Amino acid sequence: MPSDRLAVPVLLACASLAAAAAMPAFAAPPSTETVWVFFTDRPRAGAQVSLEDTVLTSRAIARREVRRALPGLVDAHDLPVEPAYVAAVRSFGAEPRVESRWLNAVSVEVPRSALRSIARLPFVRGVQPVRAATSIAPAAETAPAPSDGVAATDYGLTAPQLGQIDLLSLHARGFRGAGVVIGVLDSGFNRVHEAFHSAEHPLNVLAEYDFINDDPNTGIEEGDDPNQHRHGTWILGTLAAYLPGQAVGAAYEASFVLAKTEDVPTETPIEEDFYVAGLEFIEAQGADLATSSLGYFDWYVASDFDGETAVTTTAVNIATANGLVCLTANGNGGHDEDPSTLALGAPADAFEVISCGATDDTGTIAGFSSDGPSFDGRVKPELLARGVGVVTVHSTNETGLAGVNGTSLSTPLVAGAVACILGARPDFTVSSLREALFANATDSVAGIAPDPLFVRGYGLVQADATASFGRASADLSLDGTVGGADLAIVLGAWGACGECATCFADLTGDCQVDGQDLAVVLGAWQ
Ligand SMILES: [Ca+2]
Ligand SMILES: [Ca+2]
Ligand SMILES: [Ca+2]
Ligand SMILES: [Ca+2]
């Protein structure tokens, strides 16, 4: 369980000396450093923490009521960092970047000469460098490959990648993400593409924040690197595009909370603190799930990926305890046949995160897909989706599609499936959802999961089977009973099926909905 005590507040002096020693002799060490300052306590926290002390939206409270795994709705992690502590740190010339309620810490840009004094403050528990992220980024976008002839013509080139994870069937049932809020942490989001502006399903952004520039616009702005928004735009397109006949996102009826947390082009890519701030924002805004395609490798060694060391991992543990479903890319570091070696990055090692690997269109694992397990031996990655030639929107044009590779791209496909599943099954908690996802993934169904080599996890996610898990087959509406809603579905679908594969009201498998299917529903009536 999350606690105020992090496992590794490495005192900065060691890390600083190591960094200085690694520098070429002719380079003067930088005079400032970006560090986390962790505090010992929250003096204003009484015995009871009340909702009024927090920044939670009513949507976040509603989600916690359903899915929080801890007693009550709030705890000390929801309280702000003590302002007097931050002021004291500032008095040494430190410039605050991020205040983290969950970590009870502040990240600051600080003169190197002040580090020891700050570390000696009586209410400072530890100081450690803010770690760098490596974007799990594909190299380039290419023209998408032609469709392999999968039906569902409305889905255009995205039909294969959605059909592979059993998502077209769930869409056909009417679960396409409506009523579900997806938080996306990424590099920024260019929303000019026509697929975000359809009359029927325009992109719906409930809230957004740019943590890098400290402003509420996550789009392209003056001074941004031309590549800053590519990665995030691809991810958003995979989830939210709606361009019938060309490309349709995995959860195109969902709403979104966007957090720009990854600074692509800087020479000192330091954004671990922005990730934590972005995740706290997404949770407080009431998202149901959060997805990220970033990985933190630098500074960490394999033994750090134990679920309780990296600060992003700690933040994800707190998020999932609060009922926020979290998904993350496992990484593009490749895999081998040695189960004792691992290539994942934080926060894929978090205890209840869903870490995602990548396959090609046939379900064969992609060469770049990182293996697990976590250092303490848990299954990672857990789920797979296509990550080779994933079709999404072009990142800069207003029209045109792109084919992109990476676990970055398989992750939003899994996330979109999860959003549609949650739309059908609001009763799932983080842990019961994980159980259902893993039990219904392809390799589990085939009886070969979890993969003992920690490359494939439980296999390809299967959306419709997961949403139907524990439901009677005649419960077509997936609401837990067989009754009028299911009868209405059968009558509404009466006749020959348009497409057999997604004709979910055909309970007898003859590609038509008729009296036999009606009899099945009536026979199971509750
Ligand atoms: Ca901005
Ligand atoms: Ca290995
Ligand atoms: Ca029903
Ligand atoms: Ca039938």
Coordinates of C-alpha atoms and ligand atoms in Angstrom, one line a residue:
M1 CA 0.0 0.0 0.0
P2 CA 1.2 3.5 -0.7
S3 CA 2.6 5.3 2.3
D4 CA 4.4 8.6 2.9
R5 CA 7.6 6.7 3.2
L6 CA 9.3 6.2 -0.2
A7 CA 11.8 3.4 -0.4
V8 CA 14.7 5.4 -1.9
P9 CA 15.2 9.0 -0.9
V10 CA 18.8 8.8 -2.0
L11 CA 20.7 11.7 -0.5
L12 CA 21.7 13.8 -3.3
A13 CA 25.3 14.2 -2.4
C14 CA 26.2 10.7 -3.7
A15 CA 24.3 11.2 -7.0
S16 CA 25.8 14.6 -7.5
L17 CA 29.3 13.5 -7.0
A18 CA 28.8 10.6 -9.4
A19 CA 27.3 12.9 -12.0
A20 CA 30.2 15.4 -11.6
A21 CA 32.8 12.7 -11.9
A22 CA 31.3 11.5 -15.2
M23 CA 31.6 14.8 -16.8
P24 CA 34.5 15.6 -19.2
A25 CA 37.3 17.5 -17.6
F26 CA 36.7 20.6 -19.7
A27 CA 33.1 21.0 -18.8
A28 CA 32.2 23.0 -15.7
P29 CA 29.5 21.2 -13.7
P30 CA 26.1 23.0 -13.9
S31 CA 25.5 25.3 -11.0
T32 CA 21.9 24.1 -10.5
E33 CA 20.3 20.8 -10.3
T34 CA 16.7 19.6 -10.4
V35 CA 15.8 17.5 -7.4
W36 CA 12.9 16.2 -5.4
V37 CA 12.7 17.3 -1.8
F38 CA 10.7 14.9 0.3
F39 CA 9.1 16.1 3.5
T40 CA 8.7 14.2 6.8
D41 CA 5.1 15.0 7.6
R42 CA 2.1 17.1 7.0
P43 CA 1.6 19.2 10.1
R44 CA -1.9 20.3 9.1
A45 CA -3.1 16.8 8.7
G46 CA -5.4 16.0 11.6
A47 CA -6.8 12.7 12.5
Q48 CA -9.5 13.2 9.9
V49 CA -9.0 14.3 6.3
S50 CA -12.1 15.7 4.8
L51 CA -13.2 16.1 1.2
E52 CA -13.1 19.9 1.6
D53 CA -9.4 19.8 2.1
T54 CA -8.8 18.3 -1.3
V55 CA -9.0 19.4 -5.0
L56 CA -11.0 16.4 -6.1
T57 CA -13.8 17.0 -8.6
S58 CA -17.2 15.4 -8.0
R59 CA -16.4 13.0 -10.8
A60 CA -13.2 11.9 -9.0
I61 CA -15.2 11.4 -5.8
A62 CA -17.8 9.3 -7.7
R63 CA -15.1 7.1 -9.2
R64 CA -13.4 6.7 -5.8
E65 CA -16.8 5.6 -4.3
V66 CA -16.9 2.8 -6.8
R67 CA -13.3 1.7 -7.2
R68 CA -11.1 3.0 -4.3
A69 CA -9.4 0.1 -2.6
L70 CA -8.6 1.9 0.7
P71 CA -11.0 2.7 3.6
G72 CA -12.9 6.0 3.2
L73 CA -12.7 8.3 0.2
V74 CA -9.6 10.4 1.1
D75 CA -6.4 10.2 3.1
A76 CA -3.3 12.2 3.9
H77 CA -2.1 11.8 0.3
D78 CA -4.8 14.1 -0.8
L79 CA -3.6 17.0 1.3
P80 CA -1.5 19.7 -0.1
V81 CA 2.2 19.9 0.7
E82 CA 2.9 22.2 3.7
P83 CA 3.4 25.7 2.3
A84 CA 5.8 26.7 5.1
Y85 CA 8.1 23.8 4.1
V86 CA 8.0 24.9 0.5
A87 CA 8.8 28.5 1.6
A88 CA 11.7 27.3 3.6
V89 CA 13.1 25.4 0.6
R90 CA 12.6 28.5 -1.6
S91 CA 14.6 30.6 0.8
F92 CA 17.7 28.8 -0.3
G93 CA 17.1 30.0 -3.9
A94 CA 15.2 26.9 -5.0
E95 CA 12.7 27.4 -7.7
P96 CA 9.7 25.0 -7.3
R97 CA 8.5 23.0 -10.4
V98 CA 6.0 20.5 -9.1
E99 CA 4.3 20.0 -5.7
S100 CA 3.2 16.4 -5.3
R101 CA 0.5 15.7 -2.7
W102 CA 0.9 12.0 -3.2
L103 CA 4.7 11.9 -2.6
N104 CA 4.6 14.8 0.0
A105 CA 7.4 16.4 -2.0
V106 CA 8.3 19.3 -4.1
S107 CA 10.6 19.2 -7.1
V108 CA 12.8 22.3 -7.4
E109 CA 15.6 23.7 -9.6
V110 CA 18.1 24.5 -7.0
P111 CA 21.7 25.9 -6.7
R112 CA 24.0 23.1 -6.2
S113 CA 25.6 24.9 -3.2
A114 CA 22.3 24.9 -1.3
L115 CA 21.6 21.2 -1.5
R116 CA 23.3 20.2 1.8
S117 CA 21.5 22.9 3.7
I118 CA 18.2 21.9 2.3
A119 CA 18.8 18.2 3.1
R120 CA 19.6 19.2 6.7
L121 CA 16.3 20.9 7.3
P122 CA 14.5 19.1 10.1
F123 CA 11.3 18.5 8.1
V124 CA 13.2 17.2 5.0
R125 CA 13.2 13.4 4.8
G126 CA 15.4 13.1 1.8
V127 CA 16.6 14.7 -1.5
Q128 CA 17.1 12.9 -4.7
P129 CA 17.5 13.9 -8.4
V130 CA 14.5 14.1 -10.7
R131 CA 15.0 11.3 -13.2
A132 CA 14.9 11.5 -16.9
A133 CA 12.4 9.8 -19.1
T134 CA 13.0 8.1 -22.4
S135 CA 10.1 8.4 -24.7
I136 CA 9.0 5.0 -25.9
A137 CA 8.9 6.6 -29.3
P138 CA 8.7 5.1 -32.7
A139 CA 11.1 6.6 -35.2
A140 CA 8.8 7.9 -37.8
E141 CA 5.4 7.7 -39.3
T142 CA 4.9 6.0 -42.6
A143 CA 2.0 5.5 -44.9
P144 CA -0.2 2.9 -43.4
A145 CA -0.2 -0.6 -45.0
P146 CA -3.3 -1.5 -47.0
S147 CA -6.0 -3.3 -45.0
D148 CA -5.8 -7.1 -45.1
G149 CA -9.4 -7.4 -46.1
V150 CA -11.0 -7.6 -42.6
A151 CA -14.7 -6.6 -42.9
A152 CA -16.2 -3.7 -41.0
T153 CA -15.6 -1.2 -43.8
D154 CA -16.6 1.7 -41.6
Y155 CA -13.5 1.1 -39.6
G156 CA -11.3 1.5 -42.7
L157 CA -7.6 0.7 -42.0
T158 CA -8.2 0.4 -38.3
A159 CA -10.5 -2.6 -38.6
P160 CA -7.6 -5.2 -38.2
Q161 CA -6.0 -3.6 -35.1
L162 CA -9.4 -3.4 -33.4
G163 CA -10.7 -6.8 -34.6
Q164 CA -7.5 -8.5 -33.3
I165 CA -8.4 -7.4 -29.7
D166 CA -12.1 -8.4 -30.0
L167 CA -13.1 -4.7 -29.8
L168 CA -15.3 -4.5 -32.9
S169 CA -17.8 -6.9 -31.2
L170 CA -17.9 -4.7 -28.1
H171 CA -18.4 -1.6 -30.2
A172 CA -21.2 -3.4 -32.0
R173 CA -22.9 -3.9 -28.6
G174 CA -22.9 -0.2 -28.2
F175 CA -19.9 0.2 -25.9
R176 CA -17.5 2.6 -27.5
G177 CA -16.3 4.5 -24.5
A178 CA -19.3 6.8 -23.9
G179 CA -19.4 8.0 -20.3
V180 CA -15.8 7.0 -19.7
V181 CA -13.0 9.5 -19.1
I182 CA -9.5 8.6 -20.4
G183 CA -6.5 10.5 -19.1
V184 CA -3.5 10.7 -21.4
L185 CA 0.0 11.6 -20.3
D186 CA 2.2 12.5 -23.3
S187 CA 4.2 15.0 -25.2
G188 CA 1.4 17.3 -26.3
F189 CA -1.6 17.0 -28.6
N190 CA -2.0 18.5 -32.0
R191 CA -5.8 18.4 -32.6
V192 CA -6.0 19.8 -36.1
H193 CA -6.8 16.5 -37.8
E194 CA -10.2 16.1 -39.4
A195 CA -10.6 12.8 -37.5
F196 CA -10.9 14.9 -34.3
H197 CA -13.6 17.2 -35.8
S198 CA -16.4 15.0 -37.2
A199 CA -19.9 16.2 -36.7
E200 CA -20.9 12.9 -35.2
H201 CA -18.1 12.3 -32.7
P202 CA -15.9 15.3 -32.2
L203 CA -13.1 14.9 -29.7
N204 CA -14.3 15.8 -26.3
V205 CA -11.6 17.2 -24.0
L206 CA -12.9 17.8 -20.4
A207 CA -9.7 19.2 -19.0
E208 CA -6.1 19.7 -20.1
Y209 CA -2.8 21.0 -18.6
D210 CA 0.7 21.6 -19.9
F211 CA 2.9 20.8 -17.0
I212 CA 6.1 21.6 -18.9
N213 CA 5.1 25.2 -19.6
D214 CA 2.7 25.6 -16.7
D215 CA -0.3 26.6 -18.9
P216 CA -3.7 25.1 -19.8
N217 CA -2.9 24.5 -23.5
T218 CA -1.5 21.1 -24.5
G219 CA -1.4 22.0 -28.2
I220 CA 1.3 23.4 -30.3
E221 CA 2.5 26.9 -29.2
E222 CA 5.1 29.3 -30.3
G223 CA 8.6 28.1 -29.4
D224 CA 7.6 24.4 -29.3
D225 CA 9.9 22.0 -31.1
P226 CA 8.3 20.9 -34.4
N227 CA 8.4 17.3 -33.1
Q228 CA 7.0 18.0 -29.7
H229 CA 3.5 16.9 -30.4
R230 CA 4.0 14.0 -32.7
H231 CA 4.0 11.2 -30.1
G232 CA 0.9 12.4 -28.1
T233 CA -1.0 13.1 -31.3
W234 CA -0.5 9.5 -32.5
I235 CA -1.7 8.2 -29.1
L236 CA -4.8 10.4 -29.1
G237 CA -5.6 9.4 -32.7
T238 CA -5.4 5.7 -31.8
L239 CA -8.0 6.3 -29.1
A240 CA -10.2 9.0 -30.4
A241 CA -10.1 9.3 -34.2
Y242 CA -13.4 9.2 -36.0
L243 CA -13.2 9.1 -39.8
P244 CA -15.5 6.4 -41.1
G245 CA -14.1 4.4 -43.9
Q246 CA -10.5 5.4 -43.0
A247 CA -9.7 5.3 -39.3
V248 CA -11.7 4.9 -36.1
G249 CA -10.3 5.1 -32.6
A250 CA -10.5 2.3 -30.1
A251 CA -12.7 4.4 -27.8
Y252 CA -14.0 7.2 -30.0
E253 CA -17.0 8.0 -27.8
A254 CA -14.9 8.5 -24.6
S255 CA -14.0 11.9 -23.1
F256 CA -10.5 12.9 -22.4
V257 CA -8.2 14.6 -19.8
L258 CA -4.9 15.6 -21.4
A259 CA -1.6 16.1 -19.6
K260 CA 1.5 17.4 -21.4
T261 CA 4.3 16.0 -19.3
E262 CA 7.1 15.0 -21.7
D263 CA 9.5 17.5 -23.0
V264 CA 10.7 15.9 -26.2
P265 CA 13.5 18.0 -27.5
T266 CA 15.4 19.4 -24.4
E267 CA 19.0 18.6 -23.9
T268 CA 18.2 17.8 -20.3
P269 CA 15.1 15.7 -20.5
I270 CA 13.9 15.8 -17.0
E271 CA 10.2 15.1 -16.6
E272 CA 9.6 12.5 -14.0
D273 CA 8.1 15.2 -11.7
F274 CA 5.8 16.3 -14.5
Y275 CA 4.5 12.8 -14.9
V276 CA 3.6 12.6 -11.2
A277 CA 1.9 16.0 -11.4
G278 CA 0.0 14.9 -14.6
L279 CA -1.2 11.7 -13.0
E280 CA -2.4 13.6 -9.9
F281 CA -4.3 16.0 -12.2
I282 CA -5.9 13.2 -14.2
E283 CA -7.0 11.4 -11.0
A284 CA -8.4 14.6 -9.4
Q285 CA -10.3 15.4 -12.6
G286 CA -12.1 12.1 -12.3
A287 CA -10.7 10.1 -15.1
D288 CA -11.6 6.4 -15.1
L289 CA -8.3 5.3 -16.6
A290 CA -4.9 6.9 -17.4
T291 CA -2.6 5.7 -20.2
S292 CA 1.0 6.7 -20.8
S293 CA 3.6 5.6 -23.3
L294 CA 6.6 6.9 -21.5
G295 CA 9.2 4.9 -19.7
Y296 CA 11.8 5.9 -17.1
F297 CA 15.0 4.0 -17.4
D298 CA 17.9 6.4 -16.7
W299 CA 19.6 6.2 -13.3
Y300 CA 17.6 3.1 -12.5
V301 CA 19.1 -0.5 -12.4
A302 CA 17.1 -3.7 -12.7
S303 CA 16.7 -4.1 -8.9
D304 CA 14.9 -0.7 -8.8
F305 CA 12.0 -2.1 -10.8
D306 CA 10.4 -3.8 -7.8
G307 CA 7.2 -1.9 -7.7
E308 CA 8.1 0.5 -4.9
T309 CA 11.2 2.4 -5.9
A310 CA 10.8 4.8 -8.8
V311 CA 8.7 7.8 -8.0
T312 CA 6.5 7.4 -11.1
T313 CA 5.8 3.8 -9.9
T314 CA 4.9 5.0 -6.4
A315 CA 2.6 7.5 -7.9
V316 CA 0.9 4.9 -10.1
N317 CA 0.5 2.7 -7.0
I318 CA -1.4 5.5 -5.2
A319 CA -3.5 6.2 -8.4
T320 CA -4.6 2.6 -8.7
A321 CA -5.4 2.4 -4.9
N322 CA -7.7 5.3 -5.6
G323 CA -9.5 3.4 -8.3
L324 CA -7.8 4.9 -11.3
V325 CA -7.0 2.2 -13.8
C326 CA -3.5 2.8 -15.1
L327 CA -1.9 1.5 -18.3
T328 CA 1.6 2.0 -19.5
A329 CA 3.9 0.8 -22.3
N330 CA 6.3 -1.9 -21.2
G331 CA 9.0 -0.4 -23.4
N332 CA 10.8 -0.9 -26.7
G333 CA 14.0 -2.4 -25.2
G334 CA 13.4 -5.9 -26.8
H335 CA 13.3 -9.3 -25.2
D336 CA 15.2 -12.5 -24.9
E337 CA 14.6 -16.1 -23.7
D338 CA 16.1 -15.5 -20.3
P339 CA 13.4 -15.0 -17.7
S340 CA 16.0 -13.6 -15.3
T341 CA 16.7 -10.5 -17.4
L342 CA 14.3 -7.7 -18.0
A343 CA 14.0 -4.7 -20.3
L344 CA 11.0 -2.7 -18.8
G345 CA 11.1 0.8 -17.4
A346 CA 9.2 2.5 -14.7
P347 CA 6.2 2.8 -14.1
A348 CA 5.6 -0.6 -15.8
D349 CA 6.7 -2.3 -12.6
A350 CA 3.9 -0.8 -10.5
F351 CA 1.8 -3.3 -8.7
E352 CA -1.6 -2.8 -10.4
V353 CA -0.6 -1.0 -13.6
I354 CA -1.4 -2.8 -16.8
S355 CA 1.8 -2.9 -18.7
C356 CA 1.5 -3.5 -22.5
G357 CA 3.6 -5.2 -25.0
A358 CA 3.3 -5.2 -28.8
T359 CA 2.6 -7.7 -31.6
D360 CA 2.3 -7.6 -35.3
D361 CA -0.9 -8.1 -37.2
T362 CA -0.7 -11.9 -36.8
G363 CA -0.2 -11.8 -33.0
T364 CA 3.5 -12.5 -33.1
I365 CA 5.5 -10.6 -30.6
A366 CA 7.3 -7.6 -32.0
G367 CA 11.1 -7.8 -31.8
F368 CA 11.3 -4.5 -29.9
S369 CA 8.7 -5.3 -27.3
S370 CA 10.3 -5.2 -23.8
D371 CA 10.3 -8.3 -21.6
G372 CA 9.7 -8.6 -17.9
P373 CA 9.3 -9.7 -15.2
S374 CA 9.4 -7.0 -12.6
F375 CA 12.5 -7.4 -10.4
D376 CA 10.4 -9.1 -7.8
G377 CA 9.1 -11.6 -10.4
R378 CA 5.7 -10.4 -11.3
V379 CA 4.3 -11.0 -14.8
K380 CA 5.3 -8.1 -17.1
P381 CA 4.2 -7.2 -19.7
E382 CA 0.6 -8.4 -18.9
L383 CA -1.3 -7.7 -22.1
L384 CA -0.6 -7.3 -25.8
A385 CA -2.1 -5.5 -28.7
R386 CA -0.8 -4.6 -32.1
G387 CA 2.3 -2.3 -32.1
V388 CA 3.6 -2.8 -35.6
G389 CA 2.1 -0.6 -38.3
V390 CA -0.6 0.7 -36.0
V391 CA -2.9 3.1 -38.0
T392 CA -3.5 6.5 -36.5
V393 CA -3.8 10.1 -37.6
H394 CA -1.0 11.9 -39.2
S395 CA 0.6 14.1 -36.5
T396 CA 0.8 17.4 -38.4
N397 CA -1.5 17.2 -41.4
E398 CA -5.2 17.9 -41.1
T399 CA -5.8 14.8 -43.3
G400 CA -4.0 11.6 -44.0
L401 CA -3.1 8.6 -41.8
A402 CA 0.1 7.2 -40.4
G403 CA 1.4 3.8 -39.6
V404 CA 3.5 3.8 -36.5
N405 CA 5.4 1.1 -34.5
G406 CA 6.0 0.7 -30.8
T407 CA 4.6 -0.4 -27.5
S408 CA 3.6 3.3 -27.4
L409 CA 0.9 2.4 -29.9
S410 CA -0.2 -1.0 -28.5
T411 CA -0.8 0.7 -25.2
P412 CA -3.6 3.0 -26.3
L413 CA -5.2 0.1 -28.1
V414 CA -5.4 -1.8 -24.8
A415 CA -6.5 1.4 -23.1
G416 CA -9.3 1.9 -25.6
A417 CA -10.4 -1.6 -25.0
V418 CA -10.4 -1.1 -21.3
A419 CA -12.4 2.2 -21.6
C420 CA -15.1 0.3 -23.6
I421 CA -15.1 -2.5 -21.1
L422 CA -15.6 -0.1 -18.2
G423 CA -18.5 1.5 -20.1
A424 CA -20.1 -2.0 -20.2
R425 CA -19.0 -3.0 -16.7
P426 CA -18.9 -0.1 -14.3
D427 CA -18.9 -2.8 -11.5
F428 CA -15.3 -3.7 -12.2
T429 CA -12.7 -2.5 -9.7
V430 CA -9.0 -2.1 -10.6
S431 CA -8.3 -5.6 -9.4
S432 CA -11.4 -7.4 -10.7
L433 CA -10.9 -5.7 -14.1
R434 CA -7.3 -7.0 -14.2
E435 CA -8.4 -10.5 -13.3
A436 CA -11.0 -10.5 -16.0
L437 CA -8.6 -9.0 -18.6
F438 CA -5.9 -11.6 -17.9
A439 CA -8.3 -14.6 -17.7
N440 CA -9.8 -13.7 -21.1
A441 CA -6.6 -12.8 -23.0
T442 CA -5.7 -15.1 -25.9
D443 CA -2.8 -17.0 -24.3
S444 CA -4.8 -17.6 -21.1
V445 CA -7.7 -19.0 -23.2
A446 CA -5.2 -21.2 -25.1
G447 CA -3.9 -22.5 -21.7
I448 CA -0.3 -21.2 -22.2
A449 CA -0.3 -18.1 -19.9
P450 CA 1.3 -16.5 -18.2
D451 CA 4.4 -16.8 -20.4
P452 CA 7.2 -18.3 -18.4
L453 CA 9.7 -16.2 -20.4
F454 CA 7.9 -13.0 -19.5
V455 CA 7.6 -11.8 -23.1
R456 CA 3.9 -12.3 -23.9
G457 CA 2.2 -12.1 -20.5
Y458 CA -1.4 -13.3 -20.8
G459 CA -1.5 -12.6 -24.6
L460 CA -3.7 -10.3 -26.7
V461 CA -6.4 -8.4 -24.8
Q462 CA -9.9 -9.6 -25.8
A463 CA -12.4 -6.8 -25.2
D464 CA -15.8 -8.3 -25.7
A465 CA -14.9 -11.5 -23.9
T466 CA -13.6 -9.5 -20.9
A467 CA -16.7 -7.3 -20.8
S468 CA -18.9 -10.5 -21.0
F469 CA -16.9 -12.2 -18.2
G470 CA -19.2 -13.6 -15.5
R471 CA -22.3 -12.6 -17.5
A472 CA -24.9 -15.1 -19.0
S473 CA -24.6 -15.3 -22.7
A474 CA -28.2 -14.2 -23.0
D475 CA -27.4 -11.1 -21.1
L476 CA -26.7 -9.2 -24.3
S477 CA -26.7 -5.8 -22.6
L478 CA -24.1 -7.0 -20.0
D479 CA -26.1 -5.4 -17.1
G480 CA -26.2 -8.5 -15.0
T481 CA -29.7 -9.7 -15.7
V482 CA -31.6 -11.3 -18.6
G483 CA -34.7 -9.3 -19.2
G484 CA -36.4 -6.6 -21.2
A485 CA -33.2 -4.9 -22.4
D486 CA -32.0 -8.1 -23.9
L487 CA -35.3 -8.8 -25.5
A488 CA -35.3 -5.4 -27.1
I489 CA -31.8 -6.1 -28.5
V490 CA -32.9 -9.3 -30.1
L491 CA -36.0 -7.7 -31.6
G492 CA -34.0 -4.7 -32.8
A493 CA -31.5 -6.9 -34.6
W494 CA -34.1 -9.2 -36.1
G495 CA -33.2 -10.7 -39.5
A496 CA -30.0 -11.7 -41.2
C497 CA -26.8 -10.4 -39.6
G498 CA -24.9 -7.7 -41.5
E499 CA -21.5 -9.1 -40.3
C500 CA -21.5 -12.4 -38.6
A501 CA -18.4 -11.8 -36.5
T502 CA -19.9 -8.9 -34.7
C503 CA -23.6 -10.0 -34.7
F504 CA -23.8 -10.3 -30.9
A505 CA -27.6 -10.8 -30.8
D506 CA -27.1 -14.1 -32.8
L507 CA -26.9 -16.5 -29.8
T508 CA -27.1 -19.6 -31.9
G509 CA -24.3 -18.9 -34.3
D510 CA -26.2 -19.1 -37.6
C511 CA -25.7 -15.5 -38.6
Q512 CA -29.2 -14.5 -38.2
V513 CA -31.4 -13.2 -35.4
D514 CA -34.7 -15.0 -35.2
G515 CA -37.1 -17.1 -33.0
Q516 CA -34.3 -19.4 -31.9
D517 CA -32.3 -16.5 -30.4
L518 CA -35.5 -15.1 -28.9
A519 CA -36.1 -18.5 -27.3
V520 CA -32.6 -18.5 -25.7
V521 CA -33.3 -15.1 -24.1
L522 CA -36.7 -16.2 -22.9
G523 CA -35.3 -19.4 -21.6
A524 CA -32.7 -17.5 -19.5
W525 CA -35.2 -14.9 -18.3
Q526 CA -34.5 -13.7 -14.7
Ligands
CA1 CA 1.2 25.0 -23.5
CA2 CA 14.6 -11.7 -20.4
CA3 CA -29.3 -7.7 -19.8
CA4 CA -29.3 -17.1 -34.5

